[in-house]
Tab-separated table of C-alpha atoms in Angstrom:
chain	number	residue	atom	x	y	z
A	167	GLN	CA	101.073	112.273	50.399
A	168	GLY	CA	104.449	110.769	51.218
A	169	PRO	CA	105.601	107.211	51.835
A	170	SER	CA	103.765	105.172	54.462
A	171	LEU	CA	105.220	102.585	56.792
A	172	LYS	CA	103.400	99.249	56.921
A	173	LEU	CA	103.711	96.131	59.057
A	174	LEU	CA	102.482	93.054	57.217
A	175	GLY	CA	102.292	89.330	57.821
A	176	ILE	CA	101.188	89.419	61.467
A	177	GLY	CA	100.323	85.875	62.518
A	178	GLY	CA	102.195	84.292	59.614
A	179	ALA	CA	105.630	82.719	59.493
A	180	LYS	CA	107.212	86.162	59.154
A	181	ALA	CA	106.404	89.794	59.837
A	182	ILE	CA	107.276	92.271	57.092
A	183	VAL	CA	108.031	95.957	57.646
A	184	ARG	CA	108.163	98.021	54.481
A	185	LEU	CA	108.234	101.626	53.314
A	186	PHE	CA	105.727	102.063	50.510
A	187	ASN	CA	104.935	105.154	48.457
A	188	PRO	CA	101.171	105.153	47.703
A	189	VAL	CA	101.560	107.791	44.978
A	190	THR	CA	104.236	106.086	42.884
A	191	LYS	CA	103.272	102.567	44.058
A	192	ASN	CA	106.945	101.929	44.718
A	193	GLU	CA	108.232	99.857	47.616
A	194	GLN	CA	111.289	101.708	48.862
A	195	TRP	CA	112.506	98.975	51.216
A	196	LYS	CA	111.340	95.837	52.963
A	197	VAL	CA	112.556	94.047	56.103
A	198	GLU	CA	111.471	90.552	57.118
A	199	LEU	CA	111.270	89.701	60.825
A	200	PRO	CA	110.247	86.550	62.724
A	201	THR	CA	106.592	86.358	63.667
A	202	GLY	CA	105.795	87.820	67.078
A	203	SER	CA	108.496	90.495	66.781
A	204	LEU	CA	107.997	93.781	68.582
A	205	VAL	CA	108.282	96.769	66.215
A	206	ALA	CA	108.061	100.230	67.786
A	207	ALA	CA	108.759	103.764	66.547
A	208	LEU	CA	111.539	105.436	68.538
A	209	ASN	CA	111.068	108.782	66.791
A	210	ASP	CA	110.346	110.068	63.288
A	211	ASP	CA	113.578	108.537	61.954
A	212	GLU	CA	114.033	105.141	63.629
A	213	LEU	CA	112.295	101.897	64.535
A	214	LEU	CA	113.215	99.393	67.212
A	215	ALA	CA	112.656	95.738	66.303
A	216	VAL	CA	112.937	92.976	68.911
A	217	PRO	CA	112.085	89.367	67.967
A	218	LEU	CA	111.119	86.824	70.616
A	219	ASP	CA	114.725	85.562	70.719
A	220	GLY	CA	115.871	89.020	71.910
A	221	LYS	CA	118.091	89.825	68.895
A	222	ALA	CA	117.263	93.521	68.785
A	223	GLU	CA	118.053	95.980	66.009
A	224	ARG	CA	117.493	99.540	64.901
A	225	ILE	CA	115.945	100.282	61.506
A	226	GLU	CA	116.324	103.648	59.763
A	227	ILE	CA	112.934	104.625	58.349
A	228	ALA	CA	114.319	106.625	55.410
A	229	THR	CA	116.618	103.884	54.089
A	230	GLY	CA	115.694	100.628	55.823
A	231	ARG	CA	119.293	100.257	57.017
A	232	ARG	CA	119.525	97.825	59.930
A	233	SER	CA	121.911	98.260	62.867
A	234	PRO	CA	122.168	95.360	65.338
A	235	LEU	CA	121.912	95.930	69.083
A	236	GLU	CA	123.248	93.592	71.738
A	237	SER	CA	120.758	90.795	72.306
A	238	LEU	CA	118.465	90.758	75.303
A	239	PRO	CA	118.484	87.755	77.650
A	240	SER	CA	116.855	84.786	75.923
A	241	ASN	CA	113.809	84.869	78.213
A	242	ALA	CA	113.253	88.638	78.123
A	243	MET	CA	110.526	88.609	75.476
A	244	GLN	CA	109.206	85.076	75.910
A	245	GLY	CA	105.607	84.922	77.077
A	246	ARG	CA	105.307	88.663	77.711
A	247	ARG	CA	101.792	89.489	78.869
A	248	GLY	CA	101.828	93.243	79.429
A	249	GLU	CA	102.382	96.348	77.337
A	250	THR	CA	105.815	97.097	75.886
A	251	PHE	CA	107.097	100.647	75.402
A	252	ALA	CA	110.181	101.931	73.547
A	253	MET	CA	111.786	105.323	74.266
A	254	VAL	CA	114.901	107.160	73.176
A	255	ASP	CA	117.127	110.088	74.033
A	256	ASP	CA	120.378	111.380	72.542
A	257	GLU	CA	122.566	108.716	74.177
A	258	ARG	CA	120.458	105.597	74.758
A	259	ILE	CA	117.541	103.481	73.602
A	260	TYR	CA	115.174	102.138	76.270
A	261	LEU	CA	112.704	99.272	76.252
A	262	LEU	CA	110.147	98.736	79.018
A	263	VAL	CA	108.769	95.182	79.004
A	264	ASN	CA	105.787	94.965	81.341
A	265	THR	CA	104.405	91.870	83.010
A	266	LEU	CA	101.020	91.270	84.588
A	267	ASP	CA	100.470	92.829	88.019
A	268	ASN	CA	98.511	90.359	90.137
A	269	SER	CA	98.897	92.232	93.425
A	270	GLY	CA	95.267	93.370	93.389
A	271	VAL	CA	96.331	96.943	94.222
A	272	HIS	CA	95.522	99.660	91.686
A	273	HIS	CA	98.309	102.142	91.033
A	274	TYR	CA	97.463	105.381	89.257
A	275	GLY	CA	99.591	107.838	87.320
A	276	GLU	CA	99.486	111.534	88.054
A	277	SER	CA	98.196	114.187	85.653
A	278	LEU	CA	101.630	114.029	84.030
A	279	LEU	CA	101.842	112.071	80.789
A	280	SER	CA	102.972	108.580	81.815
A	281	VAL	CA	102.830	104.867	80.976
A	282	ARG	CA	102.398	101.860	83.258
A	283	ALA	CA	105.679	100.356	84.490
A	284	HIS	CA	105.679	96.915	86.089
A	285	GLY	CA	108.401	94.745	84.615
A	286	THR	CA	111.958	95.250	83.352
A	287	ILE	CA	113.692	98.179	81.650
A	288	TYR	CA	116.567	97.541	79.218
A	289	ALA	CA	118.886	100.302	77.970
A	290	TRP	CA	121.283	100.231	74.998
A	291	ASN	CA	124.054	102.710	74.246
A	292	ARG	CA	123.466	104.460	70.939
A	293	ALA	CA	127.203	104.759	70.211
A	294	ASP	CA	128.073	101.048	70.140
A	295	GLY	CA	124.729	99.218	70.465
A	296	LYS	CA	125.836	97.535	73.705
A	297	LEU	CA	123.313	96.703	76.402
A	298	ALA	CA	124.193	99.226	79.108
A	299	TRP	CA	121.955	98.052	81.947
A	300	LYS	CA	118.668	96.533	82.992
A	301	GLN	CA	116.500	97.338	85.995
A	302	ASP	CA	113.266	95.929	87.420
A	303	VAL	CA	110.411	98.252	88.370
A	304	LYS	CA	107.235	97.385	90.257
A	305	HIS	CA	103.848	99.103	90.597
A	306	GLN	CA	104.950	102.342	88.954
A	307	ASN	CA	104.107	104.801	86.189
A	308	LEU	CA	106.944	106.136	84.045
A	309	VAL	CA	106.755	109.859	83.309
A	310	VAL	CA	107.295	110.358	79.557
A	311	ASP	CA	106.723	114.120	79.592
A	312	ARG	CA	110.131	115.776	78.975
A	313	PHE	CA	111.673	112.297	78.837
A	314	ARG	CA	114.401	113.153	76.327
A	315	SER	CA	115.790	116.039	78.398
A	316	LEU	CA	115.618	114.414	81.837
A	317	PRO	CA	118.841	112.957	83.323
A	318	VAL	CA	116.828	110.253	85.100
A	319	MET	CA	113.855	108.030	84.424
A	320	LEU	CA	111.134	109.334	86.719
A	321	PHE	CA	108.363	107.175	88.125
A	322	VAL	CA	105.394	108.604	90.012
A	323	SER	CA	102.546	106.425	91.223
A	324	ARG	CA	99.602	106.949	93.543
A	325	SER	CA	97.531	104.251	95.237
A	326	TRP	CA	94.796	104.009	97.859
A	327	LYS	CA	95.022	101.835	100.945
A	328	GLN	CA	92.300	100.755	103.338
A	329	ARG	CA	92.929	100.456	107.064
A	330	GLY	CA	89.830	99.603	109.033
A	331	ASN	CA	87.162	102.160	108.181
A	332	MET	CA	89.729	104.621	106.888
A	333	SER	CA	91.290	104.957	103.457
A	334	TYR	CA	94.322	107.049	102.601
A	335	GLY	CA	96.475	107.767	99.579
A	336	THR	CA	100.151	106.924	99.146
A	337	LEU	CA	102.610	108.585	96.770
A	338	SER	CA	105.538	106.599	95.352
A	339	ILE	CA	108.462	108.310	93.623
A	340	GLN	CA	111.396	106.546	92.023
A	341	ALA	CA	114.318	107.912	90.003
A	342	ILE	CA	116.649	105.713	87.936
A	343	HIS	CA	119.879	107.155	86.567
A	344	LYS	CA	119.792	106.935	82.762
A	345	HIS	CA	123.551	106.461	82.472
A	346	SER	CA	124.049	103.654	85.005
A	347	GLY	CA	120.580	102.232	85.670
A	348	LYS	CA	121.072	102.749	89.406
A	349	VAL	CA	118.090	103.655	91.587
A	350	LEU	CA	118.869	107.135	92.922
A	351	HIS	CA	115.652	107.598	94.858
A	352	ASP	CA	112.833	105.303	95.944
A	353	SER	CA	110.189	106.396	98.450
A	354	THR	CA	106.567	105.703	99.331
A	355	THR	CA	104.783	108.034	101.741
A	356	PRO	CA	101.188	108.815	102.764
A	357	SER	CA	99.913	111.796	100.804
A	358	MET	CA	96.795	113.915	100.985
A	359	TYR	CA	97.945	116.399	98.359
A	360	SER	CA	96.424	116.722	94.909
A	361	GLY	CA	98.130	115.174	91.864
A	362	PHE	CA	101.151	116.712	90.124
A	363	HIS	CA	100.319	118.560	86.925
A	364	SER	CA	103.713	119.908	85.769
A	365	ILE	CA	107.405	119.097	85.820
A	366	GLN	CA	110.347	121.481	85.469
A	367	VAL	CA	114.045	120.728	85.001
A	368	ASN	CA	116.428	123.283	86.537
A	369	ALA	CA	119.819	122.404	85.041
A	370	SER	CA	121.701	125.178	86.868
A	371	GLU	CA	120.893	123.871	90.383
A	372	PRO	CA	120.417	121.009	89.328
A	373	SER	CA	116.946	119.877	90.370
A	374	ILE	CA	113.706	118.433	89.053
A	375	GLU	CA	110.557	120.066	90.374
A	376	PHE	CA	107.008	118.699	90.470
A	377	LYS	CA	104.041	120.972	91.052
A	378	SER	CA	100.479	120.320	92.126
A	379	TYR	CA	97.705	122.654	93.204
A	380	ASN	CA	98.884	122.628	96.829
A	381	LEU	CA	102.401	121.150	96.806
A	382	ARG	CA	105.810	121.733	95.270
A	383	MET	CA	108.317	118.867	95.394
A	384	ARG	CA	111.968	119.095	94.348
A	385	LEU	CA	114.270	116.172	93.587
A	386	VAL	CA	117.887	117.221	94.168
A	387	PRO	CA	121.248	115.374	94.208
A	388	VAL	CA	122.924	114.769	97.562
A	389	ALA	CA	126.355	113.511	98.645
A	390	GLY	CA	125.204	109.913	98.896
A	391	PRO	CA	123.730	106.990	96.977
A	392	VAL	CA	120.210	108.404	96.760
A	393	ALA	CA	118.687	111.704	95.734
A	394	GLY	CA	116.934	113.900	98.244
A	395	VAL	CA	113.382	115.206	98.126
A	396	THR	CA	112.151	118.471	99.574
A	397	THR	CA	108.480	119.380	99.750
A	398	THR	CA	106.870	122.793	100.085
A	399	PRO	CA	103.105	123.266	100.541
A	400	MET	CA	101.774	125.845	98.102
A	401	PRO	CA	99.855	128.805	99.519
A	402	ILE	CA	96.133	128.760	98.708
A	403	GLU	CA	94.713	132.096	97.635
A	404	ASN	CA	91.612	133.322	99.404
A	405	LYS	CA	89.484	135.015	96.755
A	406	ASN	CA	86.657	135.976	99.057
């Protein structure tokens, strides 16, 4: 059994993150953080730590070495009420800080692996630790399947609306450029198709393709400020 990572002191004056070897009983490193700090694993090698004052940093798990990141706005972490998610790719570190959704409308993710997104996304550059951009998102679900390889942050959300005696589903799709934080696509349309179950990145085209039982949808770049979407109903086999 190898070293184990522990977070101690929750609720006290300080939170302590340490790497401890249960076999040798040796503490390999220890980091003290203010109470209430967010500590999240970015991958197998790094942690993201963000205290309530927004002074973020990266911590290497093997050595405990700390690398400062540009601070978030002073109110970014104050009084947060929703879930908080940290993600990473080869160029940037991302933090999704959710807030409560009091709209009364339930928004569902597809069959794709996703997390709730209703708040603000912050992105830091890995190279210099600078805060690259921030972007608000509402009533969405962030697709985390294939996240590292995607050129955009993809959001897919489904909800049900009532009109008189009729109810119908709506499908919302949003794409945010990872490099700039700009919204490349944002659409909400009525949908009677089944949920998406797979995603494929075609780098040669380029395009991102969603598939469901009876629909194929492709997100492609266009000569304009937003990305285009094409949809193709899937043929249904008759096995009789």
